Every structure is written in C-alpha cells, then in structure tokens.
XYZ file of C-alpha atoms in Angstrom:
218
model
C -24.886 -2.635 -57.002
C -28.199 -5.217 -56.788
C -27.812 -8.830 -56.810
C -31.145 -11.488 -56.103
C -29.765 -14.892 -54.821
C -31.185 -18.350 -54.162
C -30.340 -18.123 -50.528
C -32.619 -21.008 -48.802
C -34.224 -23.801 -49.769
C -37.776 -25.435 -49.549
C -36.958 -26.809 -46.106
C -35.291 -23.659 -44.523
C -38.503 -22.040 -45.869
C -40.693 -24.176 -44.060
C -38.899 -23.753 -40.963
C -38.786 -20.253 -40.778
C -42.703 -20.286 -41.558
C -42.910 -22.198 -38.268
C -40.955 -20.342 -36.385
C -43.142 -16.878 -37.627
C -46.402 -18.696 -36.958
C -45.745 -19.632 -33.462
C -43.464 -16.784 -32.041
C -44.164 -13.202 -30.393
C -44.134 -10.301 -32.754
C -44.371 -6.788 -31.161
C -44.634 -3.065 -32.571
C -41.239 -2.828 -34.940
C -40.349 0.575 -33.763
C -39.360 -1.280 -30.147
C -36.016 -1.054 -31.683
C -36.095 2.359 -33.653
C -38.678 4.383 -31.250
C -38.529 8.089 -33.049
C -38.844 6.494 -35.929
C -42.401 8.364 -37.536
C -41.938 6.142 -40.860
C -41.621 2.325 -39.690
C -44.858 0.853 -39.454
C -44.646 -2.924 -39.134
C -43.955 -5.855 -36.635
C -41.039 -7.785 -35.978
C -40.086 -10.895 -34.092
C -39.293 -10.231 -30.329
C -39.157 -13.861 -28.784
C -35.295 -14.776 -27.546
C -35.275 -18.918 -28.288
C -37.326 -18.009 -31.580
C -34.975 -15.387 -32.650
C -32.106 -17.472 -32.538
C -33.338 -20.569 -33.979
C -34.491 -18.500 -36.988
C -31.431 -16.239 -37.081
C -29.011 -19.548 -37.001
C -30.855 -21.033 -40.137
C -30.667 -17.584 -41.773
C -26.826 -17.103 -41.249
C -25.483 -20.298 -41.730
C -27.142 -20.094 -45.232
C -25.416 -16.737 -45.884
C -22.022 -17.882 -45.360
C -22.516 -21.659 -46.921
C -23.496 -18.956 -50.456
C -21.192 -18.239 -52.802
C -23.192 -15.958 -54.509
C -23.939 -14.216 -51.202
C -20.488 -14.015 -49.805
C -18.739 -13.032 -53.367
C -20.799 -10.059 -53.734
C -21.018 -8.882 -50.385
C -17.674 -9.748 -49.081
C -18.452 -9.323 -45.145
C -16.625 -8.892 -42.208
C -19.429 -9.208 -40.147
C -23.378 -9.914 -40.393
C -25.698 -8.777 -38.037
C -28.274 -11.774 -36.787
C -31.249 -11.217 -39.159
C -34.398 -10.740 -37.750
C -37.934 -11.626 -39.091
C -40.503 -8.621 -39.553
C -43.843 -9.295 -40.652
C -46.180 -6.612 -42.447
C -50.012 -6.960 -42.349
C -52.925 -4.768 -44.530
C -51.956 -1.252 -44.245
C -48.057 -1.795 -42.547
C -45.312 -0.104 -44.686
C -42.277 1.016 -43.987
C -41.369 4.744 -45.701
C -38.655 5.739 -47.587
C -35.306 5.863 -46.308
C -31.284 5.329 -45.831
C -30.664 2.539 -43.443
C -28.697 4.172 -40.052
C -24.604 4.319 -41.205
C -24.365 2.254 -37.739
C -26.350 -0.577 -35.514
C -25.855 -1.617 -32.388
C -24.928 -5.413 -31.399
C -23.898 -6.740 -28.373
C -20.196 -7.404 -29.859
C -20.266 -3.556 -30.699
C -21.353 -1.259 -33.113
C -21.866 -2.644 -36.926
C -21.410 -0.545 -39.969
C -24.133 -0.965 -42.312
C -22.265 -1.341 -45.717
C -24.835 -3.632 -47.489
C -28.591 -4.373 -46.512
C -30.276 -7.402 -47.190
C -33.856 -8.326 -47.182
C -35.115 -12.509 -47.622
C -38.261 -13.290 -48.787
C -40.127 -15.916 -46.942
C -43.528 -16.086 -48.069
C -45.011 -16.428 -51.392
C -45.911 -12.895 -53.048
C -48.870 -14.197 -54.255
C -50.162 -14.428 -50.458
C -50.262 -10.453 -50.443
C -50.975 -7.547 -52.130
C -48.168 -4.452 -52.102
C -45.465 -4.714 -50.047
C -42.539 -4.409 -52.851
C -39.100 -3.224 -51.227
C -39.382 -0.312 -53.627
C -35.563 1.403 -54.486
C -34.756 4.640 -55.801
C -31.742 4.474 -57.985
C -30.990 8.321 -59.538
C -34.424 8.903 -61.659
C -34.899 4.571 -61.494
C -37.600 3.163 -59.613
C -36.522 -0.660 -58.617
C -39.161 -2.826 -57.542
C -38.317 -5.962 -55.775
C -41.247 -8.902 -54.643
C -39.734 -11.964 -54.991
C -39.884 -15.806 -54.523
C -39.423 -17.359 -50.978
C -35.944 -18.308 -50.396
C -34.751 -15.620 -52.668
C -32.931 -12.349 -50.823
C -31.815 -9.146 -52.282
C -28.551 -7.419 -51.597
C -28.528 -4.129 -51.663
C -26.118 -0.963 -50.599
C -27.370 0.452 -47.477
C -26.892 3.838 -48.383
C -29.582 3.870 -51.051
C -33.101 5.292 -50.623
C -36.116 2.552 -50.066
C -38.949 1.597 -49.379
C -41.679 -1.218 -47.854
C -44.538 0.221 -49.898
C -48.188 -0.544 -48.100
C -49.276 -4.069 -47.702
C -53.259 -4.245 -48.617
C -54.007 -7.873 -48.549
C -52.627 -10.830 -46.668
C -49.237 -11.018 -45.091
C -45.694 -10.202 -46.234
C -43.166 -12.264 -44.335
C -39.403 -11.033 -44.807
C -36.067 -11.296 -42.872
C -33.685 -8.384 -42.834
C -29.785 -8.351 -41.958
C -27.046 -5.645 -42.611
C -23.800 -6.399 -43.409
C -20.176 -4.669 -42.731
C -18.237 -5.342 -45.751
C -14.431 -5.932 -45.983
C -14.983 -3.567 -48.657
C -16.976 -0.851 -47.779
C -16.745 1.235 -50.671
C -19.673 0.396 -53.261
C -17.648 1.029 -56.507
C -14.348 -0.799 -55.568
C -16.752 -3.516 -53.847
C -18.578 -3.508 -57.188
C -15.206 -3.806 -59.490
C -13.566 -6.470 -56.890
C -16.135 -8.806 -57.450
C -16.548 -8.269 -61.380
C -12.881 -8.959 -61.576
C -12.925 -12.283 -59.290
C -16.143 -12.919 -61.670
C -13.973 -12.779 -64.178
C -10.665 -14.798 -63.079
C -13.334 -17.734 -62.068
C -14.765 -17.861 -65.319
C -11.892 -17.258 -67.618
C -9.015 -18.400 -65.478
C -8.549 -22.186 -66.598
C -8.558 -20.543 -70.502
C -5.955 -17.936 -70.012
C -2.052 -19.073 -70.230
C -0.257 -19.250 -67.030
C 1.383 -16.138 -66.522
C -1.275 -14.107 -67.261
C -3.200 -15.874 -64.886
C -0.656 -15.117 -62.297
C -0.766 -11.220 -63.306
C -4.523 -11.511 -62.931
C -4.554 -12.808 -59.453
C -1.296 -10.441 -58.284
C -4.165 -7.469 -59.245
C -6.704 -9.164 -57.171
C -4.780 -9.288 -54.317
C -3.218 -6.023 -54.439
C -6.818 -4.403 -54.764
C -8.141 -6.244 -51.754
C -5.195 -4.949 -49.816
C -6.028 -1.475 -50.702
C -9.452 -1.554 -50.494
C -9.734 -3.984 -47.584
C -10.921 -1.999 -44.229
C-alpha cells in the first residue's frame, strides 16, 4: 500500500529549493478555509507554482516506479508546502475529490515529496495510521512516499527548523487499492521472471494481466 520512490535528483531538488526561497507562501488554509487542523504555508505565486509543478510532474511521469505503482490517469499539479516551528497538520483522510480547472479529480493515491534534509528540522514526520500500526516517514531530499488517500495521516508538529515538501494527488486507472496492489505485484513478477518462463506460459500470464486491467480500470 505504500512505496518510497527516489523521484528527484540533486539538481531538481536544488531548483525546487531556489523556487521556494524566492516564492511567496501564504496560510495553507487559503485552499481549505474551514479546516481546524491545517496549520502550514503553501506556495501562492503563479509563476513559481508553474515552474515547480513542471519539475515535479516531469519527474513523476518519467519515473517507472512511480508510474507502475500508482497507475495514474490524472495527477494534480504538485504544490510546495512549508512548515515552521509550531506548525502541523492534524489527523485526517484526504478529501475524496479535489477541484481542478479541468474538472474534479478523484483522490485515489496521495504523494508527499521531501525537498529538504530531515536533519534540517525536528518533528514534522508524516505519520500514517494503518489499523493498529503507526508508520512514520521523514525521508531524504528527492524521495517521495506514495500511499492510499483514504488512510488516516498527519504531519506531526515541527519543533525546530523548516520542513519543505511537495504534495499531490493521483486519480488512478485502478481506483481500488487492493486491485491496484495485486496488479502491481503481478506486473512486477512478469517483469522479473518473464524472460525465464516458457513462452506459452508468459503469454498466458499476459492474458491474465490484460483481462484484469480491463475488469478493474475505470
């Protein structure tokens, strides 16, 4: 259900940090004014948003791990967000749909891309509750965590320094998380073992892959 992806290289991380340094950030509640749990800053500069989103989107569509795990039909333009001491985002699931200029996007998969070094700040982990388990992610610059949007998660309070990340949401070709995970595992097995299989058996495996994609794709 969760995957860490090395999404950005050092130069891309550097460009995003420069954009964040010069860009204008505003209260994150501008996009969710009724929230009582959101306490962060988000980029609010059209030119900077366009440049940073392009860097991130280009990296996503060119990254096989990201594409093969999320099966994206649409990706919301990624948004840079900033947390300074005292800021946090309380426990929540992501909204089922978010408005975009070209229509609503169903949020099947969420993604956080870490931009600055975890040593630069204390606190600020992405905390995900999965049944009775507590998962925490605070990753190196350029690493993305991809996870189902319905899971309860929060950004724990930052107590020192600054947390800089990008967030986005994906509408998947396979909206059901269990179907998506099964399809990912099946595709991984086909990719890893296909060359060693008898050709007839590999053809049968492909037939199963294609038929499941027809059944599950929306």
